[in-house]
Coordinates of C-alpha atoms in Angstrom, one line a residue:
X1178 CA 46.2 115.8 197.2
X1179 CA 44.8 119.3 195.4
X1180 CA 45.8 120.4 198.4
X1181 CA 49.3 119.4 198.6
X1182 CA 50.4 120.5 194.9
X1183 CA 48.9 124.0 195.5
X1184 CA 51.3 124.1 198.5
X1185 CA 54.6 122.6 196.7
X1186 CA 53.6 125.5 193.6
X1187 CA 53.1 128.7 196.3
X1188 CA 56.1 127.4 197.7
X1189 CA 58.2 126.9 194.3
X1190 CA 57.3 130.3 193.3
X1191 CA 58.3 131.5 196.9
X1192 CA 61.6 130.7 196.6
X1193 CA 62.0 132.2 193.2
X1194 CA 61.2 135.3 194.6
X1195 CA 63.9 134.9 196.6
X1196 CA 66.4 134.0 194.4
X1197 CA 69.1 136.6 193.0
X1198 CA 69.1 137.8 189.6
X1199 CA 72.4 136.5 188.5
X1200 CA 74.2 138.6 185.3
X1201 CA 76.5 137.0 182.7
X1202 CA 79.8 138.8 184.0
X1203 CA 81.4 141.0 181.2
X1204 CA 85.0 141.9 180.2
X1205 CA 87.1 143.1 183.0
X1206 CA 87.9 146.9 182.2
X1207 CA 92.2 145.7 181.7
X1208 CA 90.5 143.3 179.9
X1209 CA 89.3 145.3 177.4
X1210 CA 91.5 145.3 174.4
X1211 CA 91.0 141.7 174.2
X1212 CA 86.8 142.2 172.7
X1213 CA 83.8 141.0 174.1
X1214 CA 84.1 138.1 176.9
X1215 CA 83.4 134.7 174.9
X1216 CA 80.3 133.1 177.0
X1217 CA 79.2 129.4 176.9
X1218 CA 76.9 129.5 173.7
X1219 CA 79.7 131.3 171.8
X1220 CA 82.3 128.9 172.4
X1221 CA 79.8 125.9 171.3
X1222 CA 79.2 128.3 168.0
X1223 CA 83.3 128.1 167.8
X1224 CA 83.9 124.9 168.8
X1225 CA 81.0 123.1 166.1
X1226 CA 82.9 125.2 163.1
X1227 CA 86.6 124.3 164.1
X1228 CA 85.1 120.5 163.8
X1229 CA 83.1 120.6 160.6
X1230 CA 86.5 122.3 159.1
X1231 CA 87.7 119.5 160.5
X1232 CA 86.1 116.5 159.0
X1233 CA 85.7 118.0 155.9
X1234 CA 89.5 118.5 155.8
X1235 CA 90.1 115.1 156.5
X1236 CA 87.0 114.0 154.4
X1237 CA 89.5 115.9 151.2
X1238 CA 93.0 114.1 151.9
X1239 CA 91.2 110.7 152.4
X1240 CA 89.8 111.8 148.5
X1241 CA 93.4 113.0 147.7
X1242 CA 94.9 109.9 148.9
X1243 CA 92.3 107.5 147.4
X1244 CA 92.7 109.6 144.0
X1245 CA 92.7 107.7 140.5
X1246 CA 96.0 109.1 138.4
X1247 CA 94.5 108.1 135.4
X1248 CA 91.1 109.8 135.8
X1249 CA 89.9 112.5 133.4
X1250 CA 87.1 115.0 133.1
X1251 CA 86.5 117.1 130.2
X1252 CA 86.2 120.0 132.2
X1253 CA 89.9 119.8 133.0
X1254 CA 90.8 121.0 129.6
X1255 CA 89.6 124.6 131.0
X1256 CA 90.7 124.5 134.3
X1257 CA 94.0 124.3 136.2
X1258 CA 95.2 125.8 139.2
X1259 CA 97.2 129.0 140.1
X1260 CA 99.3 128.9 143.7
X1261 CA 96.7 126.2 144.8
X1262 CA 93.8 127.4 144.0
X1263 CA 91.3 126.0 141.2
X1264 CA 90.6 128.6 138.9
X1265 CA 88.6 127.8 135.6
X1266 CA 89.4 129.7 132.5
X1267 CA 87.0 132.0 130.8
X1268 CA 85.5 131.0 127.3
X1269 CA 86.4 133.6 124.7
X1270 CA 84.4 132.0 122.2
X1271 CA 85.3 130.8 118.6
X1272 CA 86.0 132.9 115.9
X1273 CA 83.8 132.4 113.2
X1274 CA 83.7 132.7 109.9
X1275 CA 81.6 135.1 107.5
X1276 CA 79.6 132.6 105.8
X1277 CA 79.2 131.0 109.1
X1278 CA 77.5 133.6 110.4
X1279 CA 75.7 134.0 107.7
X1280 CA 74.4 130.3 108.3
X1281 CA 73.7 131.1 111.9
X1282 CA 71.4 134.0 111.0
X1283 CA 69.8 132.3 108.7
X1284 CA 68.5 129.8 111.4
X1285 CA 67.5 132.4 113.1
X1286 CA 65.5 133.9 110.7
X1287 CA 64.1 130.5 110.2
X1288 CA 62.9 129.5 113.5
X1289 CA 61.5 132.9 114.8
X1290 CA 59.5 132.6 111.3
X1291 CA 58.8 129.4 112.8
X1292 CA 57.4 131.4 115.7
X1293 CA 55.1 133.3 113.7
X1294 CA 53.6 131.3 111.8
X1295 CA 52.7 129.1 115.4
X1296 CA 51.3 132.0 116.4
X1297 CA 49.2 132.8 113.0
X1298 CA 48.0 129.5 113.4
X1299 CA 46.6 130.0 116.6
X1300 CA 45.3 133.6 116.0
X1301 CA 43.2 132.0 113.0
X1302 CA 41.6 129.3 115.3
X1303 CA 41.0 132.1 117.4
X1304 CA 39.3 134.4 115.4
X1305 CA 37.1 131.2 114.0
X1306 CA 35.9 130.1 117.1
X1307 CA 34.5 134.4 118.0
X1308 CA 33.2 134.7 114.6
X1309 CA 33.8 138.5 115.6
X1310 CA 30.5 138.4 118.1
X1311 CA 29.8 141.7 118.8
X1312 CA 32.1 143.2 116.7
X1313 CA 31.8 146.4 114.9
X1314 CA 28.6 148.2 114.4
X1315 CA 26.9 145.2 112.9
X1316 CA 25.2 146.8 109.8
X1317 CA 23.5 144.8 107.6
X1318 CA 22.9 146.6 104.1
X1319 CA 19.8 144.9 102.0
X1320 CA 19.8 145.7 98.4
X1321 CA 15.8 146.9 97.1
X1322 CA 14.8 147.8 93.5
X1323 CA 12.8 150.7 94.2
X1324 CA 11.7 153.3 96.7
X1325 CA 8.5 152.2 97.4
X1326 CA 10.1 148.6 98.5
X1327 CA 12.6 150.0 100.7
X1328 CA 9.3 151.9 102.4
X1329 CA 7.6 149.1 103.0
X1330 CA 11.0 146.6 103.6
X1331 CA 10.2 144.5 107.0
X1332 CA 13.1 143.2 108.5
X1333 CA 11.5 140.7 111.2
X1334 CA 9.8 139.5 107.8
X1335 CA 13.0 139.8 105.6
X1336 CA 15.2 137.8 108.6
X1337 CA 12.2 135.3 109.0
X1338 CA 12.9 136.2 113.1
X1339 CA 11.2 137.8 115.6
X1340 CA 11.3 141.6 115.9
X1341 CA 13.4 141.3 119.8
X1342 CA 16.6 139.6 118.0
X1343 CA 16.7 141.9 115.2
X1344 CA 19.6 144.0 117.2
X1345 CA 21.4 140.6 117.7
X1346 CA 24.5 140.6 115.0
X1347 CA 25.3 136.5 116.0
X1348 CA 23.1 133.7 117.4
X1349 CA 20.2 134.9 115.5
X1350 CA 17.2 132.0 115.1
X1351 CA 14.5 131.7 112.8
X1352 CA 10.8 131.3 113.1
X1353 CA 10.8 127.9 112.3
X1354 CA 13.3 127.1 114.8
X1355 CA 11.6 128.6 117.6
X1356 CA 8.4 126.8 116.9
X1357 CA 9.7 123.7 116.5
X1358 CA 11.4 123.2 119.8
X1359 CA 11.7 125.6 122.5
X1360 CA 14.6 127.5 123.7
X1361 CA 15.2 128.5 127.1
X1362 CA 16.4 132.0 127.5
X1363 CA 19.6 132.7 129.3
X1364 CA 19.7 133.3 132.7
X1365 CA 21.3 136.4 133.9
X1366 CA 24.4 135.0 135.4
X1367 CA 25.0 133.0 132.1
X1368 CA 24.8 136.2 130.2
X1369 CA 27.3 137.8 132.1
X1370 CA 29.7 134.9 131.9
X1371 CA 29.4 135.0 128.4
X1372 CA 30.1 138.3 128.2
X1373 CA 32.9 138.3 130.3
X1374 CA 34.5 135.0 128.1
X1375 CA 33.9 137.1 125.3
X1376 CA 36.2 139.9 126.8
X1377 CA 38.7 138.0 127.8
X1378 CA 38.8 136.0 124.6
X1379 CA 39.0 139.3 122.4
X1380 CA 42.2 140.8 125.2
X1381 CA 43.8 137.6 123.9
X1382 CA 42.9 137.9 120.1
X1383 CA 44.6 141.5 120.8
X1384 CA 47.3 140.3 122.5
X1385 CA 48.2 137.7 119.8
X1386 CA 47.7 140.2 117.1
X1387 CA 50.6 142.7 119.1
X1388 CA 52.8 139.4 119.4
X1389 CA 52.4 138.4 115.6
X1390 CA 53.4 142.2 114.9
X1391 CA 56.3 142.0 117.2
X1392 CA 57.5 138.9 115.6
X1393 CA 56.8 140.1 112.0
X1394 CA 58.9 143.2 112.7
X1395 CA 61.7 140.8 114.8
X1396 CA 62.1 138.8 110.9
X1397 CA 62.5 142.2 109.2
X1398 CA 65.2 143.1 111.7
X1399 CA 66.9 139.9 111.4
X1400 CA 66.6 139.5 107.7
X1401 CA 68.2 143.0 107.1
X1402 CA 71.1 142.0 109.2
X1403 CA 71.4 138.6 107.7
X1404 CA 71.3 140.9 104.1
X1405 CA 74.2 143.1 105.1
X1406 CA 76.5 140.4 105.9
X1407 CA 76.4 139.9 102.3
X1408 CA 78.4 141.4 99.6
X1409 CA 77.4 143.9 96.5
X1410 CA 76.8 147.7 97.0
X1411 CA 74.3 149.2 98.8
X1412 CA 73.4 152.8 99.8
X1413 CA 70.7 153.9 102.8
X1414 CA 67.8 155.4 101.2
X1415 CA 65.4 155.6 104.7
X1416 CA 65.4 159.3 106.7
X1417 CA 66.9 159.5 110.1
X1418 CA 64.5 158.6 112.6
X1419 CA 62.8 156.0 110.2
X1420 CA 63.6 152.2 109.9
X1421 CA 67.2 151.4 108.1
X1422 CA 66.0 150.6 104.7
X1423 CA 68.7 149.7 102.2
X1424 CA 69.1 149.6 98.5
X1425 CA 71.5 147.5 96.8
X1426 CA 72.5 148.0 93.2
X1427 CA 71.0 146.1 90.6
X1428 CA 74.0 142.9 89.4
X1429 CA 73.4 140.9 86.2
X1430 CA 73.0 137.4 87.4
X1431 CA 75.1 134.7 85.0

């Protein structure tokens, strides 16, 4: 049998070896003006749009015919259509009124102070969960009466630690703790976690600090704005190239 179907394959691919190569024919040179020839796969590419036009032309006359009169859409209101064709009107908007505005920036004002204050909320639970580690140069200034103290001022003695944490600024334990239980010291790869969630906890503290700016400095805009709306005198008193800064004139209140 192995036999046999090595036979009927030699003999398959003998006879394709044989076969002519045949070409798609193209356009006939009097032809020409009319384009390319249309082949077999473009026609089916032709033939598969003219039907879906199709159906869904008769899929929008059976809607058409089937057609409440007596249906309504808001959207209607805005729309109509020009030589058969649905065109929806553009919104110009609504003219407002000054105090109107006036109330619109002030809810502006209000919820971008909104913002900040979010934002201060979560810098200050922040800040109190670093405690600043690491921060700074971490001095720490001790007060002696006289010379001769300060000469002979012990700080492992003064701290009541051990003389390898006095450089530590945070996390600093006692004698007392350290006899009464021990402590394992970090391993190297915790150390260098910590220190790397210390860095990226700091880039954040930075980065909320730059937004509570920005959104201090968005009020101030916004406030000024919302203040010139308003009525009563008022002359620029900031340099050019500085922040507008206005003063109004002083108005007895009844």
């Amino acid at each position: 049998r192995q036999c046999d179907l090595e036979m009927a394959t030699a003999f398959k691919k003998s006879l394709k070896a044989g076969r002519k190569t045949h070409r798609e024919r193209s356009q006939p040179e009097k032809r020409a003006h009319l384009g390319l020839l249309e082949k077999g796969k473009d026609w089916k590419k032709r033939r598969d749009d003219f039907h879906s036009k199709e159906r869904r032309i008769k899929l929008l006359t059976e809607k058409a015919r089937n057609r409440n009169p007596d249906e309504f859409y808001y959207s209607m209101v805005s729309s109509k259509t020009k030589d058969g064709v649905h065109v929806k009107e553009q919104d110009t908007g609504k003219s407002h009124t000054a105090d109107e505005l006036k109330l619109m920036a002030t809810q502006d004002v209000a919820y971008v102070t909104h913002r900040r204050s979010q934002e201060l909320k979560k810098l200050d639970k922040l800040q109190s969960e670093l405690h600043f580690m690491g921060a700074g140069d971490g001095a720490h200034t001790v007060f002696v009466d006289t010379a001769e103290d300060a000469k002979a001022f012990d700080p492992a003695a003064y701290f009541e630690t051990p003389e390898e944490l006095l450089e530590r600024s945070y996390n600093r334990p006692r004698n007392s703790t350290l006899a009464a239980k021990a402590i394992d010291a970090p391993t190297a790869g915790m150390v260098k976690r910590m220190a790397r969630h210390r860095e990226l906890t700091y880039d954040e503290l930075a980065q909320r600090v730059k937004r509570v700016d920005q959104l201090q400095s968005t009020v101030d805009t916004m406030q000024l704005k919302k203040n010139l709306m308003g009525k009563g005198p008022r002359r620029k008193i900031s340099k050019e190239g500085e922040p507008p800064v206005y003063k109004w004139k002083k108005e007895r209140k009844k």
